[in-house]
mmCIF file of C-alpha atoms in Angstrom:
data_model
loop_
_atom_site.group_PDB
_atom_site.id
_atom_site.type_symbol
_atom_site.label_atom_id
_atom_site.label_comp_id
_atom_site.label_asym_id
_atom_site.label_seq_id
_atom_site.Cartn_x
_atom_site.Cartn_y
_atom_site.Cartn_z
ATOM 1 C CA MET U 1 9.649 5.038 17.502
ATOM 2 C CA ILE U 2 6.429 3.143 18.577
ATOM 3 C CA LYS U 3 6.030 -0.358 16.451
ATOM 4 C CA PRO U 4 2.258 -0.493 15.595
ATOM 5 C CA ALA U 5 0.064 -3.131 17.214
ATOM 6 C CA VAL U 6 -0.026 -6.119 14.641
ATOM 7 C CA LYS U 7 -3.908 -5.817 13.466
ATOM 8 C CA ASN U 8 -5.930 -8.319 11.648
ATOM 9 C CA SER U 9 -3.495 -11.159 12.841
ATOM 10 C CA ARG U 10 -4.779 -14.311 10.856
ATOM 11 C CA SER U 11 -3.948 -17.232 13.248
ATOM 12 C CA ARG U 12 -5.435 -19.855 13.822
ATOM 13 C CA GLU U 13 -3.444 -21.741 16.321
ATOM 14 C CA ASN U 14 -5.936 -22.470 18.574
ATOM 15 C CA GLU U 15 -8.842 -23.735 16.025
ATOM 16 C CA THR U 16 -9.814 -27.369 16.091
ATOM 17 C CA SER U 17 -8.777 -29.394 12.390
ATOM 18 C CA PRO U 18 -11.735 -31.116 10.904
ATOM 19 C CA ARG U 19 -11.887 -34.749 12.672
ATOM 20 C CA HIS U 20 -12.038 -38.359 10.082
ATOM 21 C CA ARG U 21 -15.189 -39.149 11.220
ATOM 22 C CA ALA U 22 -15.653 -41.061 7.723
ATOM 23 C CA ALA U 23 -18.245 -44.158 8.320
ATOM 24 C CA GLY U 24 -17.411 -46.765 5.390
ATOM 25 C CA GLY U 25 -15.696 -45.193 1.420
ATOM 26 C CA ASP U 26 -12.621 -45.124 0.520
ATOM 27 C CA PRO U 27 -10.282 -43.375 4.134
ATOM 28 C CA ARG U 28 -7.777 -41.724 1.589
ATOM 29 C CA SER U 29 -9.966 -39.567 0.022
ATOM 30 C CA ASN U 30 -11.599 -38.750 2.722
ATOM 31 C CA ILE U 31 -8.751 -37.717 3.589
ATOM 32 C CA MET U 32 -8.419 -35.400 0.959
ATOM 33 C CA LYS U 33 -11.535 -34.013 1.233
ATOM 34 C CA TYR U 34 -10.817 -32.642 4.662
ATOM 35 C CA LEU U 35 -7.526 -31.502 3.882
ATOM 36 C CA PHE U 36 -8.929 -29.255 1.395
ATOM 37 C CA ILE U 37 -11.199 -28.076 3.396
ATOM 38 C CA LEU U 38 -9.095 -26.820 5.965
ATOM 39 C CA THR U 39 -7.184 -25.245 2.799
ATOM 40 C CA VAL U 40 -10.118 -23.246 2.186
ATOM 41 C CA LEU U 41 -10.582 -22.584 5.358
ATOM 42 C CA LEU U 42 -7.184 -20.906 6.595
ATOM 43 C CA CYS U 43 -6.554 -19.352 2.992
ATOM 44 C CA PRO U 44 -8.479 -16.162 2.633
ATOM 45 C CA PRO U 45 -8.749 -15.208 -0.768
ATOM 46 C CA PRO U 46 -6.965 -12.933 -2.331
ATOM 47 C CA LEU U 47 -8.314 -9.082 -2.493
ATOM 48 C CA ALA U 48 -8.836 -9.483 -6.416
ATOM 49 C CA ALA U 49 -7.266 -9.864 -9.628
ATOM 50 C CA GLY U 50 -5.853 -6.360 -10.509
ATOM 51 C CA GLN U 51 -3.074 -4.684 -8.271
ATOM 52 C CA LEU U 52 -3.354 -2.142 -5.337
ATOM 53 C CA LEU U 53 -0.377 0.218 -5.819
ATOM 54 C CA ILE U 54 1.188 2.929 -3.721
ATOM 55 C CA ASN U 55 1.322 5.460 -6.663
ATOM 56 C CA GLU U 56 2.975 8.663 -5.331
ATOM 57 C CA PHE U 57 3.792 9.356 -1.399
ATOM 58 C CA THR U 58 4.885 12.941 -0.139
ATOM 59 C CA THR U 59 7.514 13.829 2.931
ATOM 60 C CA ASN U 60 7.673 17.316 2.977
ATOM 61 C CA SER U 61 4.307 18.634 2.479
ATOM 62 C CA PRO U 62 3.355 22.255 4.061
ATOM 63 C CA GLY U 63 0.009 20.974 4.300
ATOM 64 C CA GLY U 64 0.565 17.232 5.700
ATOM 65 C CA ASP U 65 2.158 14.518 3.998
ATOM 66 C CA TRP U 66 -0.192 12.097 1.557
ATOM 67 C CA VAL U 67 0.112 9.139 -0.249
ATOM 68 C CA GLU U 68 -2.028 8.027 -3.735
ATOM 69 C CA LEU U 69 -3.263 4.772 -3.948
ATOM 70 C CA PHE U 70 -3.906 3.425 -7.951
ATOM 71 C CA TYR U 71 -5.772 0.499 -8.460
ATOM 72 C CA TYR U 72 -4.758 -1.302 -11.791
ATOM 73 C CA SER U 73 -6.068 -3.939 -14.212
ATOM 74 C CA GLU U 74 -6.187 -4.652 -17.397
ATOM 75 C CA GLU U 75 -9.908 -6.115 -16.286
ATOM 76 C CA ARG U 76 -12.252 -4.184 -15.934
ATOM 77 C CA GLU U 77 -12.621 -4.452 -12.502
ATOM 78 C CA SER U 78 -13.140 -3.157 -8.856
ATOM 79 C CA LEU U 79 -11.856 -2.887 -5.039
ATOM 80 C CA ASP U 80 -13.434 -1.847 -1.905
ATOM 81 C CA ILE U 81 -9.907 -0.357 -0.265
ATOM 82 C CA SER U 82 -12.253 0.967 3.615
ATOM 83 C CA PRO U 83 -11.033 -2.091 5.803
ATOM 84 C CA LEU U 84 -7.286 -1.624 4.638
ATOM 85 C CA PHE U 85 -4.306 -0.286 6.409
ATOM 86 C CA VAL U 86 -1.631 2.309 5.380
ATOM 87 C CA THR U 87 1.082 1.366 7.653
ATOM 88 C CA MET U 88 4.737 3.946 8.289
ATOM 89 C CA TYR U 89 5.867 1.397 11.237
ATOM 90 C CA TYR U 90 5.084 4.245 13.849
ATOM 91 C CA GLY U 91 1.260 6.187 14.544
ATOM 92 C CA SER U 92 -1.812 4.736 14.720
ATOM 93 C CA ASN U 93 -4.059 2.245 13.382
ATOM 94 C CA GLU U 94 -7.427 2.510 12.057
ATOM 95 C CA PRO U 95 -8.660 1.426 8.272
ATOM 96 C CA LEU U 96 -9.212 3.815 5.375
ATOM 97 C CA ALA U 97 -12.621 4.505 6.090
ATOM 98 C CA ALA U 98 -15.476 2.977 7.894
ATOM 99 C CA GLU U 99 -17.783 2.814 4.925
ATOM 100 C CA ALA U 100 -17.248 1.673 1.609
ATOM 101 C CA VAL U 101 -14.496 3.166 -0.353
ATOM 102 C CA THR U 102 -14.510 1.640 -4.104
ATOM 103 C CA LEU U 103 -11.848 2.196 -6.397
ATOM 104 C CA TYR U 104 -12.046 0.409 -10.523
ATOM 105 C CA SER U 105 -9.817 -0.020 -13.047
ATOM 106 C CA TYR U 106 -10.938 2.030 -15.637
ATOM 107 C CA ASP U 107 -12.385 6.034 -14.873
ATOM 108 C CA ARG U 108 -15.984 6.415 -15.133
ATOM 109 C CA PRO U 109 -17.804 9.189 -16.543
ATOM 110 C CA GLU U 110 -20.632 9.558 -13.800
ATOM 111 C CA THR U 111 -18.041 10.308 -11.546
ATOM 112 C CA PRO U 112 -16.259 14.369 -10.941
ATOM 113 C CA TYR U 113 -12.807 12.237 -9.934
ATOM 114 C CA ASP U 114 -10.691 9.479 -11.033
ATOM 115 C CA ASP U 115 -12.420 6.313 -10.063
ATOM 116 C CA ARG U 116 -8.728 4.630 -10.180
ATOM 117 C CA PHE U 117 -7.050 7.204 -7.154
ATOM 118 C CA ALA U 118 -7.903 7.567 -3.245
ATOM 119 C CA VAL U 119 -5.192 10.173 -1.621
ATOM 120 C CA VAL U 120 -4.720 9.518 1.753
ATOM 121 C CA HIS U 121 -4.306 12.667 3.980
ATOM 122 C CA LEU U 122 -1.575 10.890 6.941
ATOM 123 C CA THR U 123 -2.055 13.847 9.529
ATOM 124 C CA ASP U 124 -5.979 14.985 9.507
ATOM 125 C CA PRO U 125 -8.504 12.706 11.536
ATOM 126 C CA PHE U 126 -11.228 15.552 11.476
ATOM 127 C CA THR U 127 -12.315 15.580 8.361
ATOM 128 C CA PRO U 128 -14.764 13.069 7.022
ATOM 129 C CA ASP U 129 -13.324 10.692 4.664
ATOM 130 C CA GLU U 130 -15.328 10.722 1.020
ATOM 131 C CA THR U 131 -16.790 7.185 0.183
ATOM 132 C CA ASP U 132 -19.255 5.839 -1.794
ATOM 133 C CA ARG U 133 -21.733 7.292 -0.249
ATOM 134 C CA THR U 134 -20.736 11.012 0.011
ATOM 135 C CA GLY U 135 -18.759 11.138 -3.742
ATOM 136 C CA ASP U 136 -16.263 14.085 -3.705
ATOM 137 C CA SER U 137 -18.057 16.301 -1.150
ATOM 138 C CA ASN U 138 -15.155 18.917 -0.739
ATOM 139 C CA GLY U 139 -15.583 19.355 -4.812
ATOM 140 C CA ASN U 140 -12.142 19.114 -5.413
ATOM 141 C CA GLY U 141 -11.912 16.576 -8.055
ATOM 142 C CA VAL U 142 -10.135 13.724 -5.853
ATOM 143 C CA LEU U 143 -11.332 11.043 -3.960
ATOM 144 C CA ASP U 144 -9.632 12.525 -0.319
ATOM 145 C CA LEU U 145 -9.462 10.006 2.305
ATOM 146 C CA TYR U 146 -7.975 11.161 6.497
ATOM 147 C CA CYS U 147 -6.493 8.973 8.316
ATOM 148 C CA ASN U 148 -5.624 9.833 12.433
ATOM 149 C CA ASN U 149 -1.606 8.729 12.389
ATOM 150 C CA TYR U 150 1.823 9.711 13.936
ATOM 151 C CA SER U 151 1.941 14.036 14.092
ATOM 152 C CA SER U 152 4.705 14.813 12.510
ATOM 153 C CA SER U 153 3.759 11.775 9.517
ATOM 154 C CA LEU U 154 6.627 10.183 7.013
ATOM 155 C CA TRP U 155 10.079 11.349 7.956
ATOM 156 C CA ASN U 156 11.829 12.906 5.307
ATOM 157 C CA THR U 157 14.751 10.847 5.484
ATOM 158 C CA ASP U 158 14.914 6.856 6.366
ATOM 159 C CA GLY U 159 11.100 5.897 5.591
ATOM 160 C CA VAL U 160 8.492 2.831 4.700
ATOM 161 C CA ILE U 161 5.111 2.676 3.916
ATOM 162 C CA ALA U 162 2.609 -0.115 3.317
ATOM 163 C CA ILE U 163 -0.710 -0.808 2.191
ATOM 164 C CA ASP U 164 -1.810 -3.397 3.820
ATOM 165 C CA THR U 165 -4.116 -5.773 6.234
ATOM 166 C CA ASP U 166 -1.794 -6.699 8.386
ATOM 167 C CA ASP U 167 1.753 -4.587 8.860
ATOM 168 C CA GLU U 168 3.597 -7.859 9.669
ATOM 169 C CA PRO U 169 5.439 -8.659 7.265
ATOM 170 C CA ALA U 170 5.616 -12.412 8.175
ATOM 171 C CA ASN U 171 1.511 -12.533 8.051
ATOM 172 C CA GLY U 172 1.872 -11.765 4.231
ATOM 173 C CA GLY U 173 -0.855 -9.021 5.021
ATOM 174 C CA ILE U 174 1.282 -6.584 2.986
ATOM 175 C CA LEU U 175 -0.147 -5.493 -1.042
ATOM 176 C CA ASP U 176 2.539 -3.008 -1.928
ATOM 177 C CA PHE U 177 5.542 -1.122 -0.212
ATOM 178 C CA ALA U 178 8.328 1.555 -0.539
ATOM 179 C CA ALA U 179 11.315 1.669 1.392
ATOM 180 C CA TYR U 180 12.942 5.413 0.734
ATOM 181 C CA SER U 181 15.772 7.253 1.715
ATOM 182 C CA ASN U 182 18.290 10.330 1.979
ATOM 183 C CA GLN U 183 20.954 7.826 1.943
ATOM 184 C CA ASP U 184 23.531 9.373 3.884
ATOM 185 C CA GLY U 185 25.492 7.278 5.445
ATOM 186 C CA SER U 186 23.138 6.577 8.839
ATOM 187 C CA PRO U 187 20.646 4.092 7.908
ATOM 188 C CA ASN U 188 17.981 4.117 10.910
ATOM 189 C CA SER U 189 18.019 0.564 12.316
ATOM 190 C CA THR U 190 14.724 -0.531 13.178
ATOM 191 C CA ILE U 191 13.945 0.810 9.383
ATOM 192 C CA VAL U 192 16.008 -1.170 8.152
ATOM 193 C CA ALA U 193 15.087 -3.631 10.601
ATOM 194 C CA TYR U 194 11.630 -3.599 9.070
ATOM 195 C CA VAL U 195 12.872 -3.544 5.493
ATOM 196 C CA ARG U 196 15.212 -6.805 5.831
ATOM 197 C CA GLN U 197 11.686 -8.573 7.400
ATOM 198 C CA VAL U 198 9.791 -6.789 3.891
ATOM 199 C CA HIS U 199 12.769 -8.679 1.946
ATOM 200 C CA SER U 200 12.304 -11.865 3.314
ATOM 201 C CA GLN U 201 8.988 -12.094 2.659
ATOM 202 C CA GLU U 202 9.756 -10.862 -1.458
ATOM 203 C CA GLN U 203 8.183 -7.580 -0.714
ATOM 204 C CA TRP U 204 10.851 -6.020 -1.500
ATOM 205 C CA SER U 205 13.900 -6.844 -3.642
ATOM 206 C CA GLY U 206 17.363 -6.130 -3.642
ATOM 207 C CA PHE U 207 18.316 -5.441 -0.493
ATOM 208 C CA ASN U 208 22.281 -5.151 0.501
ATOM 209 C CA GLU U 209 23.024 -6.010 3.989
ATOM 210 C CA ASP U 210 26.305 -3.853 3.975
ATOM 211 C CA ASP U 211 24.970 -0.580 2.759
ATOM 212 C CA PRO U 212 20.833 -1.222 2.943
ATOM 213 C CA GLN U 213 20.149 2.592 2.390
ATOM 214 C CA SER U 214 21.293 1.617 -1.446
ATOM 215 C CA SER U 215 17.849 -0.516 -1.409
ATOM 216 C CA MET U 216 15.736 2.042 -0.642
ATOM 217 C CA ILE U 217 14.797 4.846 -3.126
ATOM 218 C CA GLY U 218 16.908 7.666 -2.778
ATOM 219 C CA ILE U 219 15.185 11.103 -1.894
ATOM 220 C CA GLY U 220 18.384 12.939 -1.770
ATOM 221 C CA LEU U 221 20.548 14.160 1.196
ATOM 222 C CA ASN U 222 18.331 16.877 2.368
ATOM 223 C CA GLY U 223 15.038 14.995 1.583
ATOM 224 C CA LEU U 224 12.353 15.798 -0.623
ATOM 225 C CA GLY U 225 11.235 19.482 -0.868
ATOM 226 C CA PRO U 226 8.655 20.672 -0.212
ATOM 227 C CA THR U 227 6.660 20.209 -3.911
ATOM 228 C CA GLU U 228 8.176 17.138 -4.384
ATOM 229 C CA SER U 229 6.855 13.667 -4.420
ATOM 230 C CA LEU U 230 8.048 9.771 -4.995
ATOM 231 C CA ALA U 231 6.177 9.020 -8.145
ATOM 232 C CA ARG U 232 5.740 5.318 -9.583
ATOM 233 C CA THR U 233 7.081 5.295 -12.673
ATOM 234 C CA GLY U 234 5.030 2.977 -14.716
ATOM 235 C CA SER U 235 2.175 -0.166 -13.391
ATOM 236 C CA ALA U 236 4.755 -2.815 -13.713
ATOM 237 C CA ASP U 237 5.023 -3.275 -9.646
ATOM 238 C CA THR U 238 8.968 -5.041 -9.324
ATOM 239 C CA ASN U 239 8.829 -3.879 -5.411
ATOM 240 C CA GLY U 240 12.277 -2.391 -5.767
ATOM 241 C CA PRO U 241 13.413 1.020 -6.058
ATOM 242 C CA GLY U 242 13.407 1.348 -9.252
ATOM 243 C CA ASP U 243 9.665 1.761 -8.729
ATOM 244 C CA PHE U 244 9.878 5.337 -7.557
ATOM 245 C CA ARG U 245 11.460 8.547 -8.651
ATOM 246 C CA VAL U 246 11.674 11.866 -7.173
ATOM 247 C CA THR U 247 9.450 14.528 -9.466
ATOM 248 C CA ARG U 248 8.364 17.845 -8.545
ATOM 249 C CA TYR U 249 4.972 17.945 -10.295
ATOM 250 C CA LEU U 250 2.468 16.878 -7.076
ATOM 251 C CA THR U 251 -0.485 15.216 -8.799
ATOM 252 C CA PRO U 252 -2.986 13.480 -6.364
ATOM 253 C CA GLY U 253 -5.553 11.866 -7.719
ATOM 254 C CA ARG U 254 -4.508 11.890 -10.956
ATOM 255 C CA ALA U 255 -2.270 10.335 -13.951
ATOM 256 C CA ASN U 256 1.388 11.084 -12.406
ATOM 257 C CA VAL U 257 3.702 13.538 -14.054
ATOM 258 C CA LEU U 258 7.613 12.943 -14.352
ATOM 259 C CA ASP U 259 9.917 15.170 -15.380
ATOM 260 C CA ARG U 260 11.987 15.234 -18.186
ATOM 261 C CA LYS U 261 14.669 12.743 -17.724
ATOM 262 C CA SER U 262 12.330 10.283 -16.665
ATOM 263 C CA THR U 263 10.786 7.794 -18.867
ATOM 264 C CA ARG U 264 6.466 7.227 -19.497
ATOM 265 C CA LEU U 265 6.171 3.292 -18.868
ATOM 266 C CA ASN U 266 2.347 3.661 -18.555
ATOM 267 C CA SER U 267 0.143 6.773 -20.379
ATOM 268 C CA SER U 268 -2.673 5.203 -18.307
ATOM 269 C CA HIS U 269 -1.182 6.734 -14.905
ATOM 270 C CA VAL U 270 1.980 8.694 -15.490
ATOM 271 C CA SER U 271 2.733 10.929 -18.130
ATOM 272 C CA GLU U 272 5.298 13.680 -18.826
#
């Protein structure tokens, strides 16, 4: 397993801090002004007020695994996701697209697909991305993006997936994260180490050092079947395994459909 290189690191250790050159006036007010400027420089603004969420993904799909992203907000907002990354802890790193790919917090009537969703295919480096410019070029009613990632895609045992600007948890670039496991009593030590890091940054809750697999979304001892996915149960993001459940209904680019035993929490992108 090869850990991907850190992307978009925002370290500014070699930058020179602003110098205090005030010529008169209250020195304390000048110091506060410079501190404010430094804070603005070192703390980039958030991507948007809404939430970009991992909404559904597969780990054993015959046609190649995929991850569905969902943009949620109670306000009418939009977000260009093209510069972001999907991280699986191993494989190649590349931005989601070279051109703008805008998701909206609402479905626009002028497009043939649901503008709240994008589906990232993890093992197809050759098919062109569907962007704001191209629209739904393959006509399947879904906004599709394609990545050149690890050939075997997501593992069907222990694994992690994140949408981020920087795959190093300590750099604060993770926007959403999910860890899953077949809970067979033999945790993958590298995956566990990464989940531990993410937990330390409060991006994943309830990490159990004595039984780390219990802190992950359970996919069954044999993993997911070829017609199963892990689907988000609602828009509330607790950063924990309870956010997802196994479902037999694959709905890439559309509202999740959960098994009857599941509880519908948000009809805007989950249905039964």
